[in-house]
C-alpha positions as a printed NumPy array, in Angstrom:
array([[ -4.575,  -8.646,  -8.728],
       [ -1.04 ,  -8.997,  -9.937],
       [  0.764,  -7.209, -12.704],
       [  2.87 ,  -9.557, -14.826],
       [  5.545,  -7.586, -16.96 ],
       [  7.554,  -9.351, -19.408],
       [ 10.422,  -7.6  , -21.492],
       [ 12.99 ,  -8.428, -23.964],
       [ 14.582,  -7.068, -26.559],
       [ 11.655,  -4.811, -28.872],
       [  8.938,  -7.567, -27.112],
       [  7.335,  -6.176, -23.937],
       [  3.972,  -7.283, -22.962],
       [  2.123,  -6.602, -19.903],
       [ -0.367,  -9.029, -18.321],
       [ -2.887,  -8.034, -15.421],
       [ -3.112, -11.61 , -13.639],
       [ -6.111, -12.309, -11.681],
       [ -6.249, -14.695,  -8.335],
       [ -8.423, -16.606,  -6.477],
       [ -7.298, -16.604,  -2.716],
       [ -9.65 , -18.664,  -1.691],
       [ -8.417, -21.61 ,  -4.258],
       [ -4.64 , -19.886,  -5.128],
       [ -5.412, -20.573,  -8.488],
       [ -5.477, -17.932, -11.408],
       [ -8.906, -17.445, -12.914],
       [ -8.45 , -14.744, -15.846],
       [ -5.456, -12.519, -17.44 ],
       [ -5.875,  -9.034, -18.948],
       [ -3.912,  -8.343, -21.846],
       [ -3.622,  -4.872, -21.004],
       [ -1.086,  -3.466, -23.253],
       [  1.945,  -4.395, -25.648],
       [  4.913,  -2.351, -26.225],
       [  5.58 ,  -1.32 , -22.741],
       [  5.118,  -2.725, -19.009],
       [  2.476,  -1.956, -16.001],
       [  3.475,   0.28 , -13.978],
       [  0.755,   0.448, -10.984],
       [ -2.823,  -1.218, -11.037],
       [ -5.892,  -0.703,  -8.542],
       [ -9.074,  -2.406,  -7.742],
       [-12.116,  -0.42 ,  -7.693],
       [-14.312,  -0.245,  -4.344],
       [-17.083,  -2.562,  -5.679],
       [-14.038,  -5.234,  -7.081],
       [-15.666,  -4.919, -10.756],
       [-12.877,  -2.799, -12.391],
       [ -9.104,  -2.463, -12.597],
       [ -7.255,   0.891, -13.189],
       [ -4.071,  -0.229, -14.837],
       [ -1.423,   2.804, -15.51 ],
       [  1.656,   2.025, -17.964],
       [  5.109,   3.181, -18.365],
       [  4.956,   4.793, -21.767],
       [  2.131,   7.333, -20.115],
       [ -0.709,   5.067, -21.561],
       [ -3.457,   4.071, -18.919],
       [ -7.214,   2.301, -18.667],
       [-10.082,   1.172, -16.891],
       [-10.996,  -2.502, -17.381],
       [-14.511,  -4.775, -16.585],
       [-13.44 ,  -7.743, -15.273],
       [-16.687,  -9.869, -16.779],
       [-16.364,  -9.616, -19.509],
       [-12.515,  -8.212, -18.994],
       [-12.321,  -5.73 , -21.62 ],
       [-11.357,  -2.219, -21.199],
       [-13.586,   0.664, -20.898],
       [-12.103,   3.649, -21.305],
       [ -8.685,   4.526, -22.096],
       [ -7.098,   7.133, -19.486],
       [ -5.187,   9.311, -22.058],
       [ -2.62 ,  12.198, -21.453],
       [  0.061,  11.819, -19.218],
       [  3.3  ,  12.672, -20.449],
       [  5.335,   9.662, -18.277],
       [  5.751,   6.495, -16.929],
       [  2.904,   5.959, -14.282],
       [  4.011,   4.683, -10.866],
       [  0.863,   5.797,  -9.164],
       [ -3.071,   5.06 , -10.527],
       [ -6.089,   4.981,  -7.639],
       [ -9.78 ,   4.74 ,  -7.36 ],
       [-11.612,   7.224,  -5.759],
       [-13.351,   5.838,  -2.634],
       [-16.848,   5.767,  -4.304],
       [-15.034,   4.4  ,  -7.521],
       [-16.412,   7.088,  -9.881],
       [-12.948,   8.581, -10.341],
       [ -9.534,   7.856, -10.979],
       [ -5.862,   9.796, -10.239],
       [ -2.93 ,   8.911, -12.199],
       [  0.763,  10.243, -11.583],
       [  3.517,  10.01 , -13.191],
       [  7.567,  10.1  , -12.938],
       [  7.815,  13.77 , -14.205],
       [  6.047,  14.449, -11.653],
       [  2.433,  15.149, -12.74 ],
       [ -0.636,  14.16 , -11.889],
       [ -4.151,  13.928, -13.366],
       [ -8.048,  13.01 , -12.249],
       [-10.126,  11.39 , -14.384],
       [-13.816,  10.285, -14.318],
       [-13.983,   6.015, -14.294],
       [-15.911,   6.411, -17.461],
       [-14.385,   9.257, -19.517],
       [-11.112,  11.573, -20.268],
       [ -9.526,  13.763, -17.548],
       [-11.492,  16.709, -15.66 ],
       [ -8.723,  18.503, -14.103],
       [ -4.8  ,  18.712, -14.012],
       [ -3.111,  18.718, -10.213],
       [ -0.639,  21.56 , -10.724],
       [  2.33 ,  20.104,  -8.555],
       [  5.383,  17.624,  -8.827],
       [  5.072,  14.81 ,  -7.367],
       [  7.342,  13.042,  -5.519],
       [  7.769,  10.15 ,  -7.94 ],
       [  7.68 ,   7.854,  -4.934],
       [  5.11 ,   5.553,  -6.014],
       [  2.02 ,   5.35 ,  -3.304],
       [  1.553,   8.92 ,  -3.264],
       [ -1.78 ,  10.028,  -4.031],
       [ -4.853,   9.939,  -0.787],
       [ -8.477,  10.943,  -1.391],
       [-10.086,  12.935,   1.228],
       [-13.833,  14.315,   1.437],
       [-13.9  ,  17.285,  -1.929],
       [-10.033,  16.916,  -1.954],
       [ -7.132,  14.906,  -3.212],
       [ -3.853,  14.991,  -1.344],
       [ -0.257,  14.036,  -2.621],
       [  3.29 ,  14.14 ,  -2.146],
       [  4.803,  16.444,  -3.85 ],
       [  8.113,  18.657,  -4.097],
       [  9.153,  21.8  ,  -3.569],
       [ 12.003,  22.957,  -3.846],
       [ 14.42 ,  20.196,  -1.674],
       [ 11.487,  19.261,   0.381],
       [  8.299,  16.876,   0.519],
       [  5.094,  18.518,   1.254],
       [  1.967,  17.381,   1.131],
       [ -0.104,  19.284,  -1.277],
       [ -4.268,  19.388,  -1.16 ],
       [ -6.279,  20.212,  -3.615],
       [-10.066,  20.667,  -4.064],
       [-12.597,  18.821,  -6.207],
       [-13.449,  18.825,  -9.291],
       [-11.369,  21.782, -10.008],
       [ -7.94 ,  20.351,  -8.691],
       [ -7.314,  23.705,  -7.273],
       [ -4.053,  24.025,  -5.604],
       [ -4.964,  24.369,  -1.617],
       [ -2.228,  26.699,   0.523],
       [  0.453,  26.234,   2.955],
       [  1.188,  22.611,   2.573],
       [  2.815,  21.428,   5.791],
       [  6.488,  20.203,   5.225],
       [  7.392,  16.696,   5.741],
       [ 10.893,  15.917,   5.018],
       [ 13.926,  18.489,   3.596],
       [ 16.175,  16.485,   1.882],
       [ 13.621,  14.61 ,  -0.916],
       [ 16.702,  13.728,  -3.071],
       [ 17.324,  10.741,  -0.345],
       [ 14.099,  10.537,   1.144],
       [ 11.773,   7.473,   0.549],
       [  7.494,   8.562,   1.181],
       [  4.457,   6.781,   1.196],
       [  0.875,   7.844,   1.48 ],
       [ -2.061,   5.944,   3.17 ],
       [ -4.553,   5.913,   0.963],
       [ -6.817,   8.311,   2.911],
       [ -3.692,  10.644,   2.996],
       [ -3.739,  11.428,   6.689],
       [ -0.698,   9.305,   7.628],
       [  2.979,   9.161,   5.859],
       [  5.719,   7.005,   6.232],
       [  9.38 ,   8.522,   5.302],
       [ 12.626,   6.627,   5.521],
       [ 16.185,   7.545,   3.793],
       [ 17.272,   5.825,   0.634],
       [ 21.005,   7.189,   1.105],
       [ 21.801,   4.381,   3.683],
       [ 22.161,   0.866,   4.082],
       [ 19.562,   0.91 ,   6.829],
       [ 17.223,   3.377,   8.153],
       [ 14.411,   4.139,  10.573],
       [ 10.61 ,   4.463,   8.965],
       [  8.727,   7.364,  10.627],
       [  5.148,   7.649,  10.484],
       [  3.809,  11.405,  10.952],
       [  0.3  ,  13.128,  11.25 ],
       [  0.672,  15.749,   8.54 ],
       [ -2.44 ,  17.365,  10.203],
       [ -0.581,  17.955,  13.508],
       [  3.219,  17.034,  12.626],
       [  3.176,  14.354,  15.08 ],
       [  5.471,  11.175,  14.709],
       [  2.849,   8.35 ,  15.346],
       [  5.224,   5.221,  15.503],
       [  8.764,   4.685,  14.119],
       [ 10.32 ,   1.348,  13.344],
       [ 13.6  ,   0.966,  14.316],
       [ 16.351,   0.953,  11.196],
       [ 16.036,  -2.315,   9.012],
       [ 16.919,  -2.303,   5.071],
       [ 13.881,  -1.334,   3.625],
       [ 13.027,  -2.398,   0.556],
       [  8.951,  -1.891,   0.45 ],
       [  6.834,   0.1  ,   3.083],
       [  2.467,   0.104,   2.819],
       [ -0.474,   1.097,   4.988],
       [ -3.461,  -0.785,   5.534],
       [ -6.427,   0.867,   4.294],
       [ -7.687,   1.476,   7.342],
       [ -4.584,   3.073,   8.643],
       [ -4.668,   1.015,  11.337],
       [ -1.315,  -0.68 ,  10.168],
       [  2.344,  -0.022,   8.84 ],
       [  3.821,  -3.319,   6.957],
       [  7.703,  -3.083,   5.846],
       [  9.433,  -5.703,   3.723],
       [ 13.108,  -5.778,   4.408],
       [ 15.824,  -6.605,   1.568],
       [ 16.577,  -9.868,   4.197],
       [ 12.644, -11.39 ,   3.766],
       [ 11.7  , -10.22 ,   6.74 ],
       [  7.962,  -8.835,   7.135],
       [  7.721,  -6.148,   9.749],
       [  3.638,  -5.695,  10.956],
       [  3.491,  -2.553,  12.838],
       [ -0.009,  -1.585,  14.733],
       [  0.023,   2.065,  15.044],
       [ -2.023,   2.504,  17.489],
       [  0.002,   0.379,  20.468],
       [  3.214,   0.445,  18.923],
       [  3.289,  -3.446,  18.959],
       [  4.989,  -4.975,  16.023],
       [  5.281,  -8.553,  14.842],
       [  8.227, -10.128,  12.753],
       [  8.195, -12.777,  10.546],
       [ 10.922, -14.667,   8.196],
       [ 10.121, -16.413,   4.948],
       [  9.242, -13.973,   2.735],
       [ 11.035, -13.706,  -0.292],
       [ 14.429, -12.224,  -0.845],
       [ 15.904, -12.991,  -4.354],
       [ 15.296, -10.87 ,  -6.718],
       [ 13.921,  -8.239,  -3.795],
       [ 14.577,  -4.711,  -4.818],
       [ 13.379,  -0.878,  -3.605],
       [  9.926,   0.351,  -4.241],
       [  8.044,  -3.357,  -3.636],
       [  5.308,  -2.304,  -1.281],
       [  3.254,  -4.726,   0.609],
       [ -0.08 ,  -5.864,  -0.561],
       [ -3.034,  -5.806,   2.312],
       [ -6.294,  -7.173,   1.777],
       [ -8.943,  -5.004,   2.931],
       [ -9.799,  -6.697,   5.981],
       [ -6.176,  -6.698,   7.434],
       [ -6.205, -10.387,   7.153],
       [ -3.772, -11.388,   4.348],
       [ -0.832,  -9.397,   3.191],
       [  1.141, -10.491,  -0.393],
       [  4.636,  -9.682,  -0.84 ],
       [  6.366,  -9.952,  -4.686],
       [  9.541, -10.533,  -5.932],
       [ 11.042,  -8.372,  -9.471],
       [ 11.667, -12.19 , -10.663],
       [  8.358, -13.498, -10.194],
       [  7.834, -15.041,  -7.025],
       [  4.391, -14.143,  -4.742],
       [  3.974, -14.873,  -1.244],
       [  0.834, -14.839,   1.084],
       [  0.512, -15.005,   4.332],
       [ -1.83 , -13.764,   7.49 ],
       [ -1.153, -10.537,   9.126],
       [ -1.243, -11.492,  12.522],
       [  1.628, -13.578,  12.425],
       [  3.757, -11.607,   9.502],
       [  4.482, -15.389,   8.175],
       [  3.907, -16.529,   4.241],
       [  1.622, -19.872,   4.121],
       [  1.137, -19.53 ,   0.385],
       [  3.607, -18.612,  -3.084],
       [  3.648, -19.166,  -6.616],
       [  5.853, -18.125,  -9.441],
       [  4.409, -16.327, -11.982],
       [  7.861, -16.867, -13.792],
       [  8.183, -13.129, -15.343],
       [  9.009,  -9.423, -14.437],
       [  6.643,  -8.685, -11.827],
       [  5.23 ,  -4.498, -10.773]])
């Protein structure tokens, strides 16, 4: 799934592009809004919906066949950098740049309100058995906040993760039991992965200009895309970490995460310009782009 935005001057559209990667050809486009510009989508467990979040606050759930859109996700009051599935795909989290955060059901308006701000960071929402977890600030500090389900009751004593947010770059795995931090406030910087559970650093990659950071859905991973094209495959578990060139690097700004597939196989990396490159995990190298020739989120 890729999110085409394309803006000029009182004409903003914003396309949800769909791919075959068996073929690398595109096989449908969601018109999903006009008037503003995507700013996160996600694929549903069962891969028969997209959750597409906007930045005027505006949000939806879309069938793919026929691609049409089911419900509208209304009442955030900001740009969405964050919208997720549930695992089981009956619910949906949106958050926003102010800093709030809501849960919807897939097929109807919102049943509770996660009272917290966010991070902002992008990637920063995990489900977890009755609870959602997030990233979320306090004071000059990242914690990560819990909350049960379905009330979105505020869980205590959130265990700290980093005291300076105002520099800090975080990302969530999408289970929320692993986070990445890195600092924004320097040309180059180390990524740490921690166990919020126990506080324990799990891996860090040495300092590289990062310029997009993901987890695999399994956790089993770390992938970093550096402002130089360089892909940086990190597996957690023996530290062992594979390098490869090629990716792109025009165009390459902050905040341009790594796409996995669920498998671990393939990982996509996009460009602000346009430009999409695929390759295989194992050897962190691109085998595949196109140019979808507009402002890509």
């Amino acid at each position: 799934v890729v999110g085409e935005n394309v803006s000029g001057p009182g004409d903003v559209s914003a396309d949800i592009d769909l791919w075959n990667t068996k073929t690398w050809t595109m096989f449908d486009a969601l018109t999903a809004v006009t008037g503003t510009a995507v700013g996160d989508v996600s694929m549903s467990p069962d891969e028969q919906r997209v959750a597409v979040g906007n930045y005027d606050g505006t949000g939806g759930v879309w069938s793919l066949i026929p691609d049409e859109e089911l419900v509208s996700l209304a009442g955030q009051t900001a740009d969405l950098n964050t919208i997720s599935f549930s695992p089981g795909g009956t619910d949906v989290v949106t958050a926003a740049n102010d800093g709030t955060a809501r849960i919807y059901r897939a097929n109807g308006p919102w049943q509770a309100t996660l009272n917290a701000q966010l991070c902002g960071c992008g990637n920063e929402i995990g489900w977890q058995p009755h609870k959602v977890v997030g990233l979320a600030r306090s004071g000059n500090t990242i914690v990560l906040q819990a909350w049960s389900l379905p009330s979105g009751k505020a869980l205590p004593n959130p265990p700290v993760l980093n005291t300076d947010q105002q520099a800090a770059g975080a990302v969530l795995s999408r289970d929320g039991t692993l986070v990445a931090t890195w600092s924004e406030s320097t040309p180059q910087s180390t990524v740490k992965v921690q166990d919020p559970a126990t506080g324990r650093t799990v891996f860090t990659l040495p300092a590289t200009t990062v310029a997009g950071v993901s987890f695999s859905q399994d956790d089993r991973l770390l992938l970093v895309i550096d402002a130089n094209g360089h892909l940086h495959v990190a597996t957690l578990a023996t530290g062992h970490t594979v390098v490869g060139a090629g990716w792109s690097d025009s165009c390459n700004a902050s905040g341009n995460p790594p796409a996995v597939s669920t498998d671990d196989r393939l990982v996509a990396v996009y460009s602000f310009c346009g430009e999409v490159r695929v390759g295989r995990v194992a050897t962190a190298r691109p085998f595949e782009s196109f140019n979808q020739h507009g402002q890509l989120s």
